């Protein structure tokens, strides 16, 4: 069974995601449990949406009155970043044949961070990437199920605040990116502007939109400000390149 | 929400997600290359999006009472500090979340 052999080869490299997805999946299952959902709904969300931040954001929506337009907008806003994972995997996923639809479906932040750093080297590319995706997907669903089942054994009062793990994940990724940028800047690889522009534009645009519009509908303005910021910088640098 | 409405919620969100993941592959099929601006934007956006999501997660912080901001902001700062110190993703997430849950009950 070549699939089993590839799974074995790929497994050690997915360990960071194993621990991360199990923990966050458990947190997600527990958070859903705390809002009164049994194991079926969280498991379906994890199987078919398969996106951590999206699923956490939906918990809140599921306990409100049905607002399809809000859900649509929220999904676009939270998931829009996946467009860019796709853009950078265009070449790598070319010619992966029967695996391609699943590879595209399962391109999460974590899977992206793994596949972008581990080309298949002599293996069947489609099968190699599919094994990474499949393992990650299994971790996420297993975590969800565990959390959902554990959550039913624990009194929910003890669980208040466990969904902070999503915020913590983003803080960790932000910190990791900042340390990375700092190291590159220190080594002279990039300018201070290059290191600071992207995160500051994101943070400040969102903060400004939040203060201006309030909690419910600020993400759209934030996205517009971010795109305007990038477009302005691109056009300015374009002018600099010409002169 | 009724079961039907929950199913629709799942469908809308899953549909948007898979469409966004698939769109670049659908647009740039074959040998079509993305324009330079899109490629550059794609490289810039991960750092922007993460900063945006951190602010998004902290949107419910309020400064009218200490319980409104101490748990979230302290736990977020502790998560970052822990990560700079040990650089262990799981430890940082678990530590920050534990501190948040603790502060939620103490403040």
Coordinates of C-alpha atoms in Angstrom, one line a residue:
Chain A
X1 CA 0.0 0.0 0.0
X2 CA 1.9 3.1 -1.2
X3 CA -0.7 5.3 0.6
X4 CA 0.2 3.8 4.0
X5 CA 3.9 4.1 3.3
X6 CA 3.5 7.8 2.4
X7 CA 1.4 8.4 5.5
X8 CA 4.1 6.9 7.6
X9 CA 6.7 9.1 6.0
X10 CA 4.7 12.3 6.3
X11 CA 3.4 11.7 9.9
X12 CA 6.5 13.0 11.8
X13 CA 6.4 16.3 9.9
X14 CA 2.8 16.9 10.9
X15 CA 3.4 16.6 14.6
X16 CA 3.2 20.4 15.3
X17 CA -0.2 20.4 13.7
X18 CA -1.2 17.2 15.5
X19 CA -0.7 18.9 18.9
X20 CA -2.1 22.2 17.7
X21 CA -5.2 20.8 16.0
X22 CA -6.0 18.4 18.8
X23 CA -5.8 21.2 21.4
X24 CA -7.8 23.7 19.4
X25 CA -10.2 21.0 18.2
X26 CA -10.9 20.0 21.8
X27 CA -11.4 23.7 22.7
X28 CA -13.8 24.0 19.8
X29 CA -15.7 20.9 20.8
X30 CA -15.9 22.1 24.4
X31 CA -16.9 25.6 23.3
X32 CA -19.8 24.1 21.2
X33 CA -20.7 21.9 24.1
X34 CA -20.8 24.9 26.4
X35 CA -23.4 26.5 24.1
X36 CA -25.5 23.3 24.2
X37 CA -24.4 21.4 21.1
X38 CA -23.8 17.7 21.1
X39 CA -21.0 16.0 19.1
X40 CA -22.9 15.8 15.7
X41 CA -22.9 19.6 14.8
X42 CA -19.3 20.4 15.8
X43 CA -18.1 17.2 13.9
X44 CA -20.0 18.2 10.7
X45 CA -18.6 21.8 11.0
X46 CA -15.1 20.3 11.3
X47 CA -15.6 17.9 8.4
X48 CA -17.1 20.3 5.9
X49 CA -16.0 23.8 6.8
X50 CA -12.6 22.7 8.2
X51 CA -11.5 26.2 9.2
X52 CA -10.7 27.0 12.9
X53 CA -11.3 30.7 13.0
X54 CA -14.5 30.4 10.9
X55 CA -15.9 27.7 13.1
X56 CA -15.2 29.6 16.3
X57 CA -16.9 32.7 14.8
X58 CA -19.9 30.7 13.8
X59 CA -20.5 29.5 17.4
X60 CA -21.8 33.0 18.2
X61 CA -23.9 33.1 15.1
X62 CA -25.5 29.7 15.8
X63 CA -26.9 31.0 19.1
X64 CA -28.5 34.1 17.5
X65 CA -31.4 34.6 15.1
X66 CA -30.6 33.3 11.6
X67 CA -28.9 36.0 9.6
X68 CA -27.7 34.5 6.2
X69 CA -26.2 37.7 4.9
X70 CA -24.2 38.2 8.0
X71 CA -22.9 34.6 7.8
X72 CA -22.0 35.1 4.2
X73 CA -20.1 38.3 4.8
X74 CA -18.5 36.9 7.9
X75 CA -17.4 33.8 6.0
X76 CA -15.9 36.0 3.1
X77 CA -14.1 38.3 5.6
X78 CA -12.6 35.6 7.8
X79 CA -11.8 33.2 4.9
X80 CA -10.7 35.7 2.3
X81 CA -7.1 35.0 3.2
X82 CA -7.3 31.5 1.7
X83 CA -7.3 33.1 -1.7
X84 CA -3.7 33.8 -1.2
X85 CA -2.8 30.3 0.0
X86 CA -4.3 29.1 -3.3
X87 CA -2.3 31.7 -5.3
X88 CA 1.0 30.5 -3.8
X89 CA 0.2 26.8 -4.2
X90 CA -0.8 27.1 -7.9
X91 CA 2.5 25.6 -9.2
X92 CA 2.9 23.0 -6.5
X93 CA -0.6 21.6 -6.8
X94 CA -0.4 21.5 -10.6
X95 CA -0.6 18.0 -12.0
X96 CA -1.8 16.3 -8.7
X97 CA -4.7 14.8 -10.7
X98 CA -7.3 13.0 -8.7
X99 CA -6.0 14.4 -5.4
X100 CA -6.4 18.0 -6.4
X101 CA -10.0 18.7 -5.4
X102 CA -9.3 17.4 -1.9
X103 CA -6.0 19.3 -1.7
X104 CA -7.8 22.5 -2.6
X105 CA -10.7 21.9 -0.2
X106 CA -8.4 21.2 2.7
X107 CA -5.9 24.1 2.3
X108 CA -6.1 25.5 5.9
X109 CA -3.6 27.9 7.5
X110 CA -1.8 25.0 9.2
X111 CA -1.8 22.7 6.2
X112 CA -0.6 25.6 4.0
X113 CA 2.2 26.3 6.5
X114 CA 3.3 22.6 6.3
X115 CA 3.0 22.0 2.5
X116 CA 4.7 25.2 1.6
X117 CA 7.8 24.1 3.4
X118 CA 7.9 20.4 2.4
X119 CA 8.1 19.6 -1.3
X120 CA 7.6 15.8 -2.0
X121 CA 11.1 15.0 -3.4
X122 CA 10.7 12.0 -5.6
X123 CA 7.3 11.0 -4.2
X124 CA 4.0 11.2 -6.1
X125 CA 3.3 14.8 -5.4
X126 CA -0.5 14.4 -5.2
X127 CA -0.3 11.5 -2.8
X128 CA 2.3 13.3 -0.6
X129 CA 0.3 16.5 -0.2
X130 CA -2.9 14.5 0.3
X131 CA -1.4 12.6 3.2
X132 CA -0.5 15.9 4.9
X133 CA -4.0 17.2 4.3
X134 CA -5.6 14.0 5.4
X135 CA -3.7 13.7 8.6
X136 CA -4.4 17.3 9.5
X137 CA -8.1 16.9 8.8
X138 CA -8.2 13.7 11.0
X139 CA -6.5 15.6 13.9
X140 CA -8.9 18.4 13.6
X141 CA -12.0 16.2 13.6
X142 CA -10.6 13.9 16.4
X143 CA -9.9 16.9 18.6
X144 CA -13.4 18.2 17.9
X145 CA -15.0 14.9 18.8
X146 CA -12.8 14.5 22.0
X147 CA -13.7 18.0 23.1
X148 CA -17.3 17.5 22.5
X149 CA -17.3 14.2 24.5
X150 CA -15.1 15.5 27.3
X151 CA -17.2 18.6 27.4
X152 CA -20.2 16.5 28.4
X153 CA -18.3 15.0 31.3
X154 CA -17.3 18.4 32.7
X155 CA -19.5 21.0 34.3
X156 CA -19.7 23.9 31.9
X157 CA -19.0 26.5 34.5
X158 CA -15.4 25.3 34.6
X159 CA -15.0 25.8 30.8
X160 CA -15.8 29.5 30.5
X161 CA -13.0 31.2 28.6
X162 CA -11.5 28.1 26.9
X163 CA -12.3 29.7 23.5
X164 CA -9.6 32.2 24.3
X165 CA -7.3 29.5 22.7
X166 CA -8.3 30.9 19.3
X167 CA -7.1 34.4 20.3
X168 CA -4.0 32.8 21.7
X169 CA -3.3 31.0 18.4
X170 CA -3.5 34.3 16.4
X171 CA -1.3 36.0 19.0
X172 CA 1.2 33.2 18.7
X173 CA 1.2 33.4 14.8
X174 CA 1.5 37.2 15.0
X175 CA 4.4 36.9 17.5
X176 CA 6.1 34.2 15.3
X177 CA 5.8 36.4 12.2
X178 CA 7.1 39.5 14.1
X179 CA 10.1 37.5 15.4
X180 CA 10.8 36.3 11.9
X181 CA 10.5 39.8 10.4
X182 CA 12.7 41.2 13.2
X183 CA 15.4 38.5 12.5
X184 CA 15.3 39.3 8.8
X185 CA 15.5 43.1 9.5
X186 CA 18.5 42.6 11.9
X187 CA 20.3 40.5 9.3
X188 CA 19.8 43.3 6.8
X189 CA 17.5 41.3 4.5
X190 CA 14.5 43.6 4.7
X191 CA 13.9 47.3 5.4
X192 CA 12.0 48.5 8.6
X193 CA 9.2 49.6 6.3
X194 CA 8.9 46.1 4.8
X195 CA 9.0 44.6 8.3
X196 CA 6.4 46.9 9.9
X197 CA 4.0 47.9 7.1
X198 CA 1.9 44.7 6.7
X199 CA 1.2 44.0 10.4
X200 CA 0.7 47.7 11.4
X201 CA -1.7 48.2 8.5
X202 CA -3.7 45.2 9.6
X203 CA -3.8 46.1 13.3
X204 CA -4.4 49.8 13.0
X205 CA -7.0 49.6 10.2
X206 CA -9.0 47.1 12.3
X207 CA -8.6 49.1 15.5
X208 CA -9.7 52.3 13.7
X209 CA -12.7 50.6 12.1
X210 CA -13.7 49.0 15.5
X211 CA -13.6 52.4 17.2
X212 CA -15.4 54.1 14.3
X213 CA -18.2 51.6 13.7
X214 CA -18.5 49.4 16.8
X215 CA -18.3 45.7 17.3
X216 CA -20.9 44.4 14.9
X217 CA -19.8 45.5 11.4
X218 CA -16.3 46.8 11.3
X219 CA -14.4 44.1 9.4
X220 CA -15.6 45.2 6.0
X221 CA -14.2 48.8 6.5
X222 CA -11.0 47.2 7.9
X223 CA -10.6 45.1 4.8
X224 CA -11.3 48.1 2.5
X225 CA -8.7 50.2 4.4
X226 CA -6.2 47.4 4.2
X227 CA -6.6 47.0 0.4
X228 CA -6.4 50.8 0.0
X229 CA -3.2 50.8 2.0
X230 CA -1.6 48.1 0.0
X231 CA -2.7 49.6 -3.3
X232 CA -1.3 53.0 -2.3
X233 CA 2.0 51.5 -1.3
X234 CA 2.2 49.5 -4.5
X235 CA 1.5 52.5 -6.7
X236 CA 4.0 54.7 -4.7
X237 CA 6.7 52.0 -5.1
X238 CA 5.9 51.6 -8.7
X239 CA 6.5 55.3 -9.2
X240 CA 9.8 55.0 -7.3
X241 CA 10.9 52.0 -9.4
X242 CA 10.3 54.1 -12.6
X243 CA 12.2 57.2 -11.5
Chain B
X1 CA -32.1 28.6 15.1
X2 CA -34.0 25.7 13.6
X3 CA -32.1 22.6 12.4
X4 CA -32.8 23.7 8.8
X5 CA -31.3 27.2 9.5
X6 CA -28.2 25.6 11.2
X7 CA -27.8 23.4 8.1
X8 CA -28.0 26.5 5.9
X9 CA -25.4 28.2 8.1
X10 CA -23.1 25.3 7.6
X11 CA -23.7 25.2 3.9
X12 CA -23.1 28.9 3.3
X13 CA -19.9 29.0 5.4
X14 CA -18.6 25.7 3.9
X15 CA -19.5 26.9 0.4
X16 CA -17.8 30.3 0.8
X17 CA -14.7 28.6 2.3
X18 CA -14.2 26.1 -0.5
X19 CA -14.9 28.7 -3.1
X20 CA -12.3 31.1 -1.7
X21 CA -9.8 28.2 -1.4
X22 CA -10.5 27.1 -5.0
X23 CA -10.8 30.5 -6.7
X24 CA -7.1 31.0 -7.6
X25 CA -6.9 27.5 -9.0
X26 CA -10.0 28.2 -11.1
X27 CA -8.8 31.6 -12.4
X28 CA -5.2 30.6 -13.1
X29 CA -5.8 27.3 -14.7
X30 CA -3.3 26.1 -17.3
X31 CA -0.5 28.5 -17.9
X32 CA -2.1 31.8 -16.8
X33 CA 0.1 33.8 -14.4
X34 CA -1.3 36.1 -11.7
X35 CA -0.4 39.8 -12.1
X36 CA 2.6 41.1 -10.1
X37 CA 0.4 43.1 -7.6
X38 CA -1.6 39.9 -6.7
X39 CA 1.6 37.9 -6.1
X40 CA 3.0 40.7 -3.9
X41 CA -0.3 41.1 -2.0
X42 CA -0.4 37.4 -1.4
X43 CA 3.1 37.6 0.2
X44 CA 2.1 40.6 2.4
X45 CA -1.4 39.5 3.5
X46 CA -0.6 36.7 6.0
X47 CA 1.0 39.2 8.5
X48 CA -1.8 41.8 7.9
X49 CA -4.6 39.2 8.4
X50 CA -3.2 37.9 11.6
X51 CA -2.9 41.4 13.2
X52 CA -6.4 42.0 12.0
X53 CA -7.7 38.7 13.6
X54 CA -6.0 39.5 16.9
X55 CA -7.9 42.9 17.1
X56 CA -11.0 41.1 15.9
X57 CA -10.7 38.6 18.8
X58 CA -10.2 41.4 21.3
X59 CA -13.2 43.4 20.0
X60 CA -15.3 42.8 23.2
X61 CA -12.7 44.5 25.4
X62 CA -14.2 47.4 27.3
X63 CA -12.4 49.8 29.7
X64 CA -15.4 50.7 31.8
X65 CA -14.7 48.0 34.4
X66 CA -11.4 46.1 35.1
X67 CA -13.1 42.8 34.3
X68 CA -13.8 44.2 30.8
X69 CA -10.1 44.3 29.8
X70 CA -7.7 42.8 32.4
X71 CA -8.3 39.0 31.5
X72 CA -8.2 39.4 27.7
X73 CA -5.4 42.0 27.4
X74 CA -3.2 40.4 30.1
X75 CA -3.6 36.9 28.7
X76 CA -2.9 38.1 25.2
X77 CA 0.3 39.9 26.4
X78 CA 1.3 36.8 28.4
X79 CA 0.8 34.5 25.4
X80 CA 3.1 36.7 23.3
X81 CA 5.7 37.0 26.1
X82 CA 5.6 33.2 26.6
X83 CA 6.1 32.6 22.9
X84 CA 9.0 35.0 22.7
X85 CA 10.6 33.2 25.7
X86 CA 10.0 29.5 24.9
X87 CA 8.8 29.6 21.2
X88 CA 6.6 26.5 21.8
X89 CA 3.3 27.1 20.0
X90 CA 1.3 24.7 22.2
X91 CA 2.8 25.9 25.4
X92 CA 2.0 29.5 24.5
X93 CA -1.6 28.7 23.6
X94 CA -2.2 26.5 26.6
X95 CA -0.5 29.0 29.0
X96 CA -2.3 32.0 27.7
X97 CA -5.7 30.3 27.7
X98 CA -5.1 29.0 31.3
X99 CA -4.2 32.5 32.5
X100 CA -7.3 33.9 30.7
X101 CA -9.6 31.4 32.4
X102 CA -8.0 32.1 35.8
X103 CA -8.2 35.9 35.4
X104 CA -11.8 35.6 34.3
X105 CA -12.6 34.1 37.7
X106 CA -10.4 36.4 39.8
X107 CA -10.9 39.9 38.3

